[in-house]
Short mmCIF file of C-alpha atoms in Angstrom, two decimals:
data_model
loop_
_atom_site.label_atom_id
_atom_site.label_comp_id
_atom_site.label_asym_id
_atom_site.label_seq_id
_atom_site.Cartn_x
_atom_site.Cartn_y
_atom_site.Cartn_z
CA UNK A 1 3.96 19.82 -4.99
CA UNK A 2 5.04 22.13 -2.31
CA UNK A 3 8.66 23.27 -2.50
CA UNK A 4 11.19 22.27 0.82
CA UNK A 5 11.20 26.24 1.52
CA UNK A 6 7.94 26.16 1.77
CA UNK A 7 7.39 23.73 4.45
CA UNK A 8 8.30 24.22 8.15
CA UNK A 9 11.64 24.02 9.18
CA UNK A 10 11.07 20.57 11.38
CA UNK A 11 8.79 18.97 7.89
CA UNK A 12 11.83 20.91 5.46
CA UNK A 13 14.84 18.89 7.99
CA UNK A 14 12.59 15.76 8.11
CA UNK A 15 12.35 15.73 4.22
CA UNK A 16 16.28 16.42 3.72
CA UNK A 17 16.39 13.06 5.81
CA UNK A 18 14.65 10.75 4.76
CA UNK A 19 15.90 8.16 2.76
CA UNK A 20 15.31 7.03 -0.35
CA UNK A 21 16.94 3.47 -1.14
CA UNK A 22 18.48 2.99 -4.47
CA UNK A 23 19.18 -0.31 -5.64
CA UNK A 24 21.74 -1.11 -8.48
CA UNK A 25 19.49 -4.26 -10.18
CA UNK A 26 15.64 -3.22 -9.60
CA UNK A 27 13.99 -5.87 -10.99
CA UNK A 28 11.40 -5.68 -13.60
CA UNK A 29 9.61 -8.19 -15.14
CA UNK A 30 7.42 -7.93 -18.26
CA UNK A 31 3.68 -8.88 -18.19
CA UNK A 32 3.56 -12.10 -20.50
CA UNK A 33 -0.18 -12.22 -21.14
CA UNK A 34 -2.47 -9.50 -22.20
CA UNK A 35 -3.94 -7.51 -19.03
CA UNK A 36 -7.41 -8.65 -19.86
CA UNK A 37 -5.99 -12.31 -18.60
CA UNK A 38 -3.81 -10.98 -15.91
CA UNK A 39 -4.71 -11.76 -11.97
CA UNK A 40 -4.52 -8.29 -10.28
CA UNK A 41 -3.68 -7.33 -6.74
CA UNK A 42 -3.22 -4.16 -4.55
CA UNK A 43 -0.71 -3.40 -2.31
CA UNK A 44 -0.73 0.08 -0.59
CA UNK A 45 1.03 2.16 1.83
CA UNK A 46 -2.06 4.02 3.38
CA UNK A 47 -2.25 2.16 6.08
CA UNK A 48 -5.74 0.61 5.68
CA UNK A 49 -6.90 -2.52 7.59
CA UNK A 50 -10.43 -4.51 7.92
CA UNK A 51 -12.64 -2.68 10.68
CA UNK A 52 -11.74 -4.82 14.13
CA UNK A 53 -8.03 -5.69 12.78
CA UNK A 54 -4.86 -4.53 14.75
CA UNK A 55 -4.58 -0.84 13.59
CA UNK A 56 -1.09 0.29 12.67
CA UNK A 57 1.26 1.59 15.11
CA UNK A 58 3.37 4.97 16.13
CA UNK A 59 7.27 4.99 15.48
CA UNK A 60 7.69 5.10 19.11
CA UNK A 61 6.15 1.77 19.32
CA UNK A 62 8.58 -0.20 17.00
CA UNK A 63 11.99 -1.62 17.63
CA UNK A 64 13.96 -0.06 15.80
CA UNK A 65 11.72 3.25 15.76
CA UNK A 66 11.63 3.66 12.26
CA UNK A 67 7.92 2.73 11.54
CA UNK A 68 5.53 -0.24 11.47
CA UNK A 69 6.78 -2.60 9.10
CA UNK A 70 4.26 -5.09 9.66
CA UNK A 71 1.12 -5.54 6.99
CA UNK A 72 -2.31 -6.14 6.84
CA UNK A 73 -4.10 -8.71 4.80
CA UNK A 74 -7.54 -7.21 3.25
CA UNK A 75 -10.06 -10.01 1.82
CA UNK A 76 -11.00 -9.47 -1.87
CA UNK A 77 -14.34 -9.60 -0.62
CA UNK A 78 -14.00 -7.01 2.18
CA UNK A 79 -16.87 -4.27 1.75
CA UNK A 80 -15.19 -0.76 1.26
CA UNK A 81 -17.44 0.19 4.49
CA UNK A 82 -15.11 -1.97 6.42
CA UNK A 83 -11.79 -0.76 5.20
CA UNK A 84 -10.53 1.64 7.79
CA UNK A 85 -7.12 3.85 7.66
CA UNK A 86 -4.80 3.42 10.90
CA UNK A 87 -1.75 5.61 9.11
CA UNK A 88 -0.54 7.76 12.28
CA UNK A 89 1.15 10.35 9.63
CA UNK A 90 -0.37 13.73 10.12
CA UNK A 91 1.62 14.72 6.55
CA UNK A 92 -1.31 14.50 4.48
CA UNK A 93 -5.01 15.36 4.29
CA UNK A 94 -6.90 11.89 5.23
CA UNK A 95 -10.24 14.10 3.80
CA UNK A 96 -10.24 11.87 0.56
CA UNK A 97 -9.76 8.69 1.68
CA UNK A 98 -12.67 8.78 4.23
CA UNK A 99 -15.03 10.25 1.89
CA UNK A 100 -14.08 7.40 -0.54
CA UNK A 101 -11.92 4.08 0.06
CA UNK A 102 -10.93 4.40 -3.68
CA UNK A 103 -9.17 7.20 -4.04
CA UNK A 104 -6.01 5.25 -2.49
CA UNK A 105 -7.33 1.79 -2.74
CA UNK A 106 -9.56 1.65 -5.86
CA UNK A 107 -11.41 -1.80 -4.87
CA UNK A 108 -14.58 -0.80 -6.75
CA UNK A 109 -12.62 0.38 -10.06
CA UNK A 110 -11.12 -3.13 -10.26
CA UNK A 111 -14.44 -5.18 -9.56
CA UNK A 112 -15.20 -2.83 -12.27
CA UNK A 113 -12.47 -3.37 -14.64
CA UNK A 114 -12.52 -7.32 -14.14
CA UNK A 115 -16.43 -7.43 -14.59
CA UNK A 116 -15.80 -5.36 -18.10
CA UNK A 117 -12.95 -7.77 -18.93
CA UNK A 118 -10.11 -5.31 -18.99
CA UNK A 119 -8.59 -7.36 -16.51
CA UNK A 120 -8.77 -10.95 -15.70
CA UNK A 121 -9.34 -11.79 -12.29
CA UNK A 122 -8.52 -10.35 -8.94
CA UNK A 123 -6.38 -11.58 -6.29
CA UNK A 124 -7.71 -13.37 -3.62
CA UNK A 125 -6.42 -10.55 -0.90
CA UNK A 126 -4.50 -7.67 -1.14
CA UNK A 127 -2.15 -5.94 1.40
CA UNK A 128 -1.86 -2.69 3.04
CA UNK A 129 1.51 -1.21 4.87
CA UNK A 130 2.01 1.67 6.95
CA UNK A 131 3.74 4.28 4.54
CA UNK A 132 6.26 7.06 5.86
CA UNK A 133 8.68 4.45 7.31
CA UNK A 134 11.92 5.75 8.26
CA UNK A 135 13.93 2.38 8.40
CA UNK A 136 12.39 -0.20 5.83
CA UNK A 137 14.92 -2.75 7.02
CA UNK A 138 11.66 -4.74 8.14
CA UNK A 139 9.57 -4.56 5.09
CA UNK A 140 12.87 -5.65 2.88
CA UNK A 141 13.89 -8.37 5.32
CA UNK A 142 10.60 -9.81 6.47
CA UNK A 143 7.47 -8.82 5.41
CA UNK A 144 8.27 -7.63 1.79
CA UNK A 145 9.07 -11.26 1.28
CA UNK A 146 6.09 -12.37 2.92
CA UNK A 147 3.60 -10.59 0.85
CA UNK A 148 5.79 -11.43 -2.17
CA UNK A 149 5.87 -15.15 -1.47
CA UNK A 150 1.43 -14.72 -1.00
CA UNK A 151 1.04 -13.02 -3.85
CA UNK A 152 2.94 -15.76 -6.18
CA UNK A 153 0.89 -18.35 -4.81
CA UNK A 154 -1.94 -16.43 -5.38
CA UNK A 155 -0.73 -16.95 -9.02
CA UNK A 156 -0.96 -12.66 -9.12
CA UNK A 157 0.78 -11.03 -12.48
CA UNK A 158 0.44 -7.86 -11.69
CA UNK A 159 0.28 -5.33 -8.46
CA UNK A 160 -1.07 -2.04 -8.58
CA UNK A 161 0.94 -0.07 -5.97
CA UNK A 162 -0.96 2.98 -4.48
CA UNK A 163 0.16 5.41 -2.02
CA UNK A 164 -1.72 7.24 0.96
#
């Protein structure tokens, strides 16, 4: 992990800035079944979508210019093939992910895990978010609680959470 004097001055500012929401009752809840009976989902913030879907958009774009807040639904189904990345940040190296879907959104590993029983069954869709948003007053107010509300009818116990 590079240190803040390493980075440009405009990335070392930008860093300084951005903010990081603390909340004073995060809630936790423990798993009540063993994992090998738990329904699994993915949520991530690499900004993936299915091939053809409405791509992510710039800050510019947004109302309140802080980021796309919206999300995208990806089939359980979906072939890796068609999973494509839409995240406008230029902060990372995309190299990885277009080599191989998994290394942010490890589809494969849990048709793996489920078909070797360390899991019970996967969700029937997962979601995918823009990450690097500035004001997250969207995903909190609206679409946070949108996926949320999915995923519990989904009857989903547990979310693996994976960053770009």
């Amino acid at each position: 992990m590079p240190k803040l004097e390493a980075l440009g001055e405009s990335q070392r500012q930008m860093m300084l800035a951005f903010p990081c929401i603390e909340h004073e009752d995060t809630p936790w809840t423990p798993l009540k079944k063993p994992l090998s009976d738990a329904r699994v989902a993915l949520v991530t913030t690499a900004g993936l979508h299915v091939r053809g879907d409405k791509p992510f958009v710039q800050d510019k774009a947004m109302p309140r210019g802080g980021g796309d807040t919206s999300y995208r639904v990806i089939p359980r189904n979906t072939e890796p093939k068609n999973i494509v990345q839409s995240h406008t940040s230029l902060g990372f190296d995309h190299t990885g992910i277009y080599r191989d879907i998994n290394v942010t959104f490890p589809i494969d590993r849990l048709r793996e895990m489920c078909d070797r029983g360390e899991i019970g069954s996967l969700a029937n869709n997962y979601y995918s978010y823009m990450g690097a948003i500035l004001d997250v007053t969207g995903i909190i107010e609206d679409s946070g609680p949108a996926v949320a509300s999915s995923l519990k009818e989904d009857n989903v116990d547990v979310v693996l959470l994976t960053p770009t």
